[in-house]
XYZ file of C-alpha atoms in Angstrom:
354
model
C 27.886 -15.605 -8.808
C 26.549 -17.296 -11.946
C 24.266 -20.274 -11.451
C 25.340 -23.571 -12.992
C 22.088 -25.155 -14.132
C 20.874 -28.367 -15.762
C 17.450 -29.058 -17.314
C 14.904 -30.042 -14.691
C 14.358 -33.440 -16.301
C 10.575 -33.283 -15.823
C 7.910 -34.784 -18.121
C 6.815 -31.332 -19.305
C 10.300 -29.912 -19.881
C 9.479 -28.960 -23.460
C 5.937 -27.741 -22.914
C 4.514 -24.616 -21.356
C 3.178 -24.611 -18.802
C 4.795 -27.156 -16.522
C 1.917 -27.971 -14.138
C 2.275 -29.285 -10.591
C -1.020 -29.794 -8.758
C -2.333 -31.254 -5.535
C -3.693 -30.306 -2.135
C -2.173 -27.771 0.218
C -1.745 -30.533 2.816
C -1.583 -34.314 2.792
C -4.436 -34.751 5.273
C -5.354 -38.434 5.023
C -4.314 -41.289 2.757
C -7.819 -41.387 1.271
C -7.804 -37.639 0.509
C -4.352 -37.864 -1.081
C -5.184 -40.865 -3.253
C -8.603 -39.560 -4.304
C -7.164 -36.205 -5.366
C -4.161 -37.796 -7.075
C -6.321 -40.250 -9.022
C -8.605 -37.459 -10.226
C -5.638 -35.313 -11.286
C -3.957 -38.227 -13.073
C -7.167 -38.847 -15.014
C -6.978 -35.219 -16.203
C -3.451 -35.777 -17.506
C -1.482 -34.222 -14.645
C 2.114 -35.493 -14.443
C 3.237 -33.977 -11.148
C 1.547 -34.095 -7.749
C 2.215 -31.754 -4.828
C 1.169 -32.020 -1.175
C 2.483 -30.441 1.998
C 3.747 -32.973 4.528
C 5.211 -30.411 6.935
C 3.102 -27.249 7.143
C 4.705 -24.242 8.867
C 1.783 -22.134 10.077
C 1.815 -18.494 11.114
C 0.439 -19.316 14.570
C 0.562 -22.521 16.639
C -2.589 -24.548 17.026
C -3.437 -25.012 13.341
C -2.855 -28.159 11.326
C 0.893 -28.362 10.797
C 0.986 -31.478 8.650
C 1.264 -35.186 9.330
C 5.014 -35.318 8.893
C 6.719 -38.599 8.027
C 3.417 -40.495 8.319
C 2.289 -38.879 5.050
C 5.390 -39.697 3.005
C 4.310 -43.298 2.215
C 1.059 -41.831 0.833
C 3.039 -39.797 -1.680
C 5.121 -42.859 -2.512
C 1.880 -44.713 -3.206
C 0.712 -41.887 -5.489
C 3.898 -42.290 -7.492
C 3.582 -46.061 -7.710
C -0.118 -46.193 -8.603
C -0.509 -43.146 -10.873
C 2.966 -42.706 -12.343
C 3.002 -39.043 -11.353
C 6.116 -37.440 -9.915
C 5.593 -36.214 -6.354
C 6.707 -32.980 -4.680
C 6.711 -31.613 -1.146
C 8.130 -28.731 0.896
C 11.210 -29.165 3.083
C 12.261 -26.771 5.821
C 14.965 -28.670 7.748
C 17.807 -31.066 6.895
C 15.789 -33.851 8.518
C 12.921 -33.143 6.117
C 15.334 -33.462 3.203
C 16.683 -36.774 4.483
C 13.206 -38.234 4.964
C 11.838 -36.940 1.641
C 14.723 -38.492 -0.266
C 14.362 -41.734 1.711
C 10.753 -42.074 0.490
C 11.604 -41.212 -3.107
C 10.134 -37.719 -3.356
C 10.954 -36.429 -6.853
C 10.831 -32.660 -6.332
C 11.615 -30.610 -3.228
C 10.649 -27.016 -2.671
C 11.797 -24.462 -0.126
C 9.000 -22.312 1.294
C 8.840 -18.532 1.469
C 9.414 -18.331 5.223
C 12.498 -20.519 4.923
C 13.886 -18.587 1.951
C 13.821 -15.444 4.107
C 16.337 -17.029 6.531
C 19.850 -17.442 5.046
C 20.929 -19.684 7.943
C 18.030 -22.070 7.294
C 18.682 -22.067 3.539
C 22.371 -22.807 4.070
C 21.522 -25.719 6.379
C 19.186 -27.105 3.715
C 21.791 -26.589 0.993
C 24.386 -28.482 3.042
C 21.968 -31.405 3.388
C 21.336 -31.428 -0.385
C 24.955 -31.611 -1.531
C 25.184 -33.074 -5.015
C 21.618 -34.412 -5.262
C 20.041 -34.736 -8.715
C 16.550 -34.091 -7.336
C 15.086 -30.816 -8.669
C 14.781 -28.119 -6.000
C 12.355 -25.209 -6.351
C 12.920 -22.066 -4.268
C 9.961 -19.841 -3.424
C 10.454 -16.098 -3.162
C 10.914 -14.786 0.392
C 7.819 -13.356 2.082
C 9.226 -9.828 1.738
C 9.914 -8.281 -1.704
C 13.688 -8.774 -1.671
C 15.091 -9.985 -4.998
C 18.655 -10.223 -3.678
C 17.513 -12.488 -0.832
C 15.724 -14.710 -3.353
C 18.779 -14.897 -5.609
C 20.986 -15.507 -2.560
C 18.901 -18.545 -1.608
C 19.194 -19.911 -5.151
C 22.954 -19.355 -5.057
C 23.310 -21.183 -1.729
C 21.462 -24.243 -3.062
C 23.341 -24.151 -6.357
C 26.619 -23.749 -4.492
C 25.949 -27.122 -2.850
C 25.972 -28.751 -6.275
C 22.212 -28.740 -6.903
C 21.921 -27.915 -10.600
C 18.279 -28.780 -11.286
C 16.843 -25.533 -9.949
C 13.704 -23.468 -10.454
C 12.142 -20.461 -8.746
C 8.534 -20.275 -7.529
C 6.807 -16.899 -7.544
C 4.150 -16.955 -4.776
C 3.746 -13.236 -4.174
C 4.780 -11.014 -1.261
C 3.156 -10.519 2.122
C 1.510 -7.317 3.317
C -0.441 -6.723 6.529
C -3.004 -4.405 4.936
C -6.324 -5.503 3.466
C -5.945 -6.036 -0.272
C -7.300 -7.873 -3.304
C -4.652 -10.556 -3.223
C -3.481 -12.687 -0.329
C 0.088 -11.933 -1.429
C 0.903 -9.070 -3.801
C 2.142 -10.396 -7.177
C 4.627 -7.556 -7.748
C 5.337 -9.048 -11.182
C 8.279 -6.718 -11.724
C 10.351 -8.801 -9.282
C 10.122 -12.177 -11.082
C 10.518 -10.306 -14.378
C 13.771 -8.847 -13.085
C 14.821 -12.298 -11.823
C 14.306 -13.629 -15.361
C 16.326 -10.771 -16.810
C 19.183 -11.494 -14.405
C 19.085 -15.305 -14.764
C 17.272 -16.010 -18.074
C 17.977 -19.764 -18.045
C 16.291 -20.269 -14.632
C 12.732 -21.689 -14.914
C 10.131 -19.658 -13.029
C 6.954 -21.337 -11.774
C 3.972 -19.226 -10.697
C 1.909 -20.110 -7.613
C -1.490 -18.474 -8.259
C -3.034 -20.169 -5.209
C -0.848 -18.312 -2.711
C -0.872 -15.072 -4.686
C -4.655 -14.952 -4.996
C -5.787 -16.670 -1.832
C -9.187 -17.162 -3.517
C -10.462 -19.670 -6.056
C -11.895 -17.015 -8.357
C -8.493 -15.359 -8.816
C -6.616 -18.480 -9.894
C -7.671 -18.466 -13.569
C -6.734 -14.814 -14.307
C -3.470 -15.178 -12.386
C -2.566 -18.286 -14.396
C -3.159 -16.314 -17.598
C -1.096 -13.381 -16.340
C 1.762 -15.727 -15.535
C 1.654 -17.180 -19.039
C 1.434 -13.723 -20.634
C 4.585 -12.763 -18.749
C 6.464 -15.788 -20.059
C 6.619 -17.902 -16.911
C 7.450 -21.544 -17.403
C 4.864 -23.254 -15.262
C 2.218 -23.284 -12.561
C 1.958 -24.906 -9.145
C -1.716 -24.951 -8.190
C -3.448 -26.226 -5.076
C -6.130 -28.757 -5.988
C -8.221 -30.793 -3.541
C -10.944 -33.405 -4.076
C -13.222 -31.496 -1.641
C -11.703 -27.992 -1.245
C -14.387 -26.666 1.083
C -13.398 -29.349 3.630
C -9.630 -28.782 3.394
C -7.738 -28.644 6.685
C -5.614 -25.706 5.523
C -6.045 -22.904 2.958
C -9.505 -24.098 1.905
C -10.384 -20.838 0.128
C -7.591 -21.079 -2.432
C -7.950 -24.698 -3.563
C -9.906 -25.914 -6.587
C -11.182 -29.319 -7.600
C -9.309 -31.273 -10.290
C -12.258 -30.639 -12.643
C -12.033 -26.877 -12.168
C -8.251 -26.948 -12.572
C -8.637 -28.901 -15.806
C -11.055 -26.243 -17.079
C -8.704 -23.400 -16.082
C -5.841 -25.038 -17.944
C -8.024 -25.732 -20.984
C -8.812 -22.028 -21.501
C -5.250 -20.776 -21.003
C -3.823 -18.917 -23.988
C -0.215 -20.021 -24.464
C 1.546 -17.806 -26.960
C 4.450 -19.155 -29.005
C 6.486 -16.009 -28.514
C 7.622 -15.609 -24.918
C 6.775 -12.175 -23.560
C 9.653 -9.905 -22.605
C 9.894 -6.805 -20.419
C 9.922 -4.737 -23.633
C 6.703 -6.277 -24.915
C 3.747 -3.930 -24.524
C 1.538 -6.666 -23.034
C 4.050 -7.301 -20.269
C 4.416 -3.580 -19.642
C 0.652 -3.190 -19.367
C 0.556 -6.065 -16.877
C 3.103 -4.164 -14.799
C 0.916 -1.056 -14.943
C -2.070 -3.130 -13.769
C -0.025 -4.406 -10.848
C 1.135 -0.893 -9.876
C -2.475 0.310 -10.069
C -3.505 -2.488 -7.710
C -0.780 -1.411 -5.303
C -1.954 2.213 -5.517
C -5.487 1.162 -4.598
C -4.178 -0.910 -1.682
C -2.180 2.090 -0.443
C -5.191 4.396 -0.788
C -7.266 1.955 1.269
C -4.567 2.043 3.942
C -4.551 5.867 3.879
C -8.322 6.001 4.319
C -8.125 3.617 7.267
C -5.670 5.984 8.940
C -7.937 8.925 8.071
C -10.827 7.196 9.841
C -8.661 6.706 12.914
C -7.825 10.430 12.819
C -11.531 11.172 12.500
C -12.225 9.137 15.629
C -9.512 11.050 17.493
C -10.974 14.409 16.365
C -14.433 13.308 17.468
C -13.220 12.339 20.923
C -11.299 15.613 21.371
C -13.795 18.043 19.835
C -11.537 19.018 16.921
C -12.674 20.372 13.556
C -12.346 18.035 10.596
C -10.526 20.316 8.172
C -7.206 21.762 9.331
C -6.408 24.406 6.677
C -2.712 24.665 7.481
C -2.279 20.881 7.314
C -4.117 20.749 3.962
C -1.868 23.441 2.457
C 1.207 21.649 3.777
C 0.135 18.384 2.138
C -0.458 19.979 -1.257
C 2.829 21.892 -1.285
C 4.977 19.010 -0.045
C 3.434 16.379 -2.310
C 3.646 18.690 -5.317
C 7.344 19.272 -4.635
C 7.965 15.537 -4.179
C 6.280 14.816 -7.507
C 8.340 17.446 -9.262
C 11.572 15.933 -7.950
C 10.491 12.557 -9.375
C 9.650 13.941 -12.801
C 5.876 14.351 -12.333
C 4.151 17.674 -12.937
C 3.496 19.288 -9.535
C 0.036 20.529 -10.606
C -0.921 16.946 -11.509
C 0.160 15.735 -8.059
C -1.702 18.570 -6.332
C -4.864 17.720 -8.262
C -4.618 14.059 -7.262
C -4.126 14.943 -3.609
C -7.053 17.356 -3.652
C -9.295 14.389 -4.500
C -7.575 12.183 -1.928
C -7.978 14.863 0.740
C -11.665 15.297 -0.080
C -12.276 11.560 0.285
C -10.378 11.600 3.603
C -12.667 14.410 4.782
C -15.720 12.394 3.693
C -14.464 9.370 5.633
C -13.934 11.497 8.770
C -17.398 13.066 8.449
C -18.916 9.575 8.497
C -16.988 8.756 11.676
C -17.992 12.015 13.444
C -21.674 11.661 12.455
C -21.983 8.136 13.815
């Protein structure tokens, strides 16, 4: 299915990057207005704030709901900025449109559920309001495209995608793995679809936002949606990944925006993909070492020797054969796994000597 798209009709349509900024959550009217005023003074044209906040576990702050919508309306009236919020149910859509919200976005958890997306699409039939669709939490490009198709099939033609990274349960550098190859492939498949990067949810930390913004620009993405709060350290949700309007203004001021949009053939983009794969390799190695430590604990409790010669030989032979089948020299693979095995042994020695 080909998407039938119209221009988004936003103030920054002809400039890169489109920037949407604001707090993770609309906590209080004062917090919303203070942040919005500061952002407007920095030249921001679009303000975001979560009104309904789906949390992983119950008990956390899940948003103020409809109470917060007049605050966003006030932002629009007093600053002139467009306002955006997340919707997860048809009722959310109805209320957001009632209060004049200019941009709606569908969150990652919702995108992962085709039934929920279809219900939202049915409630959006024929609206001119731009709708942004975040990638699903799992790295599934077809599911992402399917969500876009469902919304577009309801007559919504002002569409964009938001790349917010992909979840993983293991400890890693990023909160959500960027896996840049997926949005790059989305762009290849649907080149006219704007793609907005969400460095706040990818990084999960303030110090990662600036380099992630630059990576997104280097890869030709159209815009950024960044969480910005007047007092980030006091935020009621996702405090670690929000920056002040001053810091955001500085990050944007040092961005290098190249005239020529990067493509998948461009060497810079290819190197960015290599960097991302390297990050994933390190994450996987950390996971392997965690398992090795658990094995070390088991060996300690059962009086087993650390090195099992037959198991070591099996690993080298099997991994070498796997590498060969995938076009990698088997000796290279064996050499890599010799180093990995030695580090696993070192990790187990530490456990046994404790």
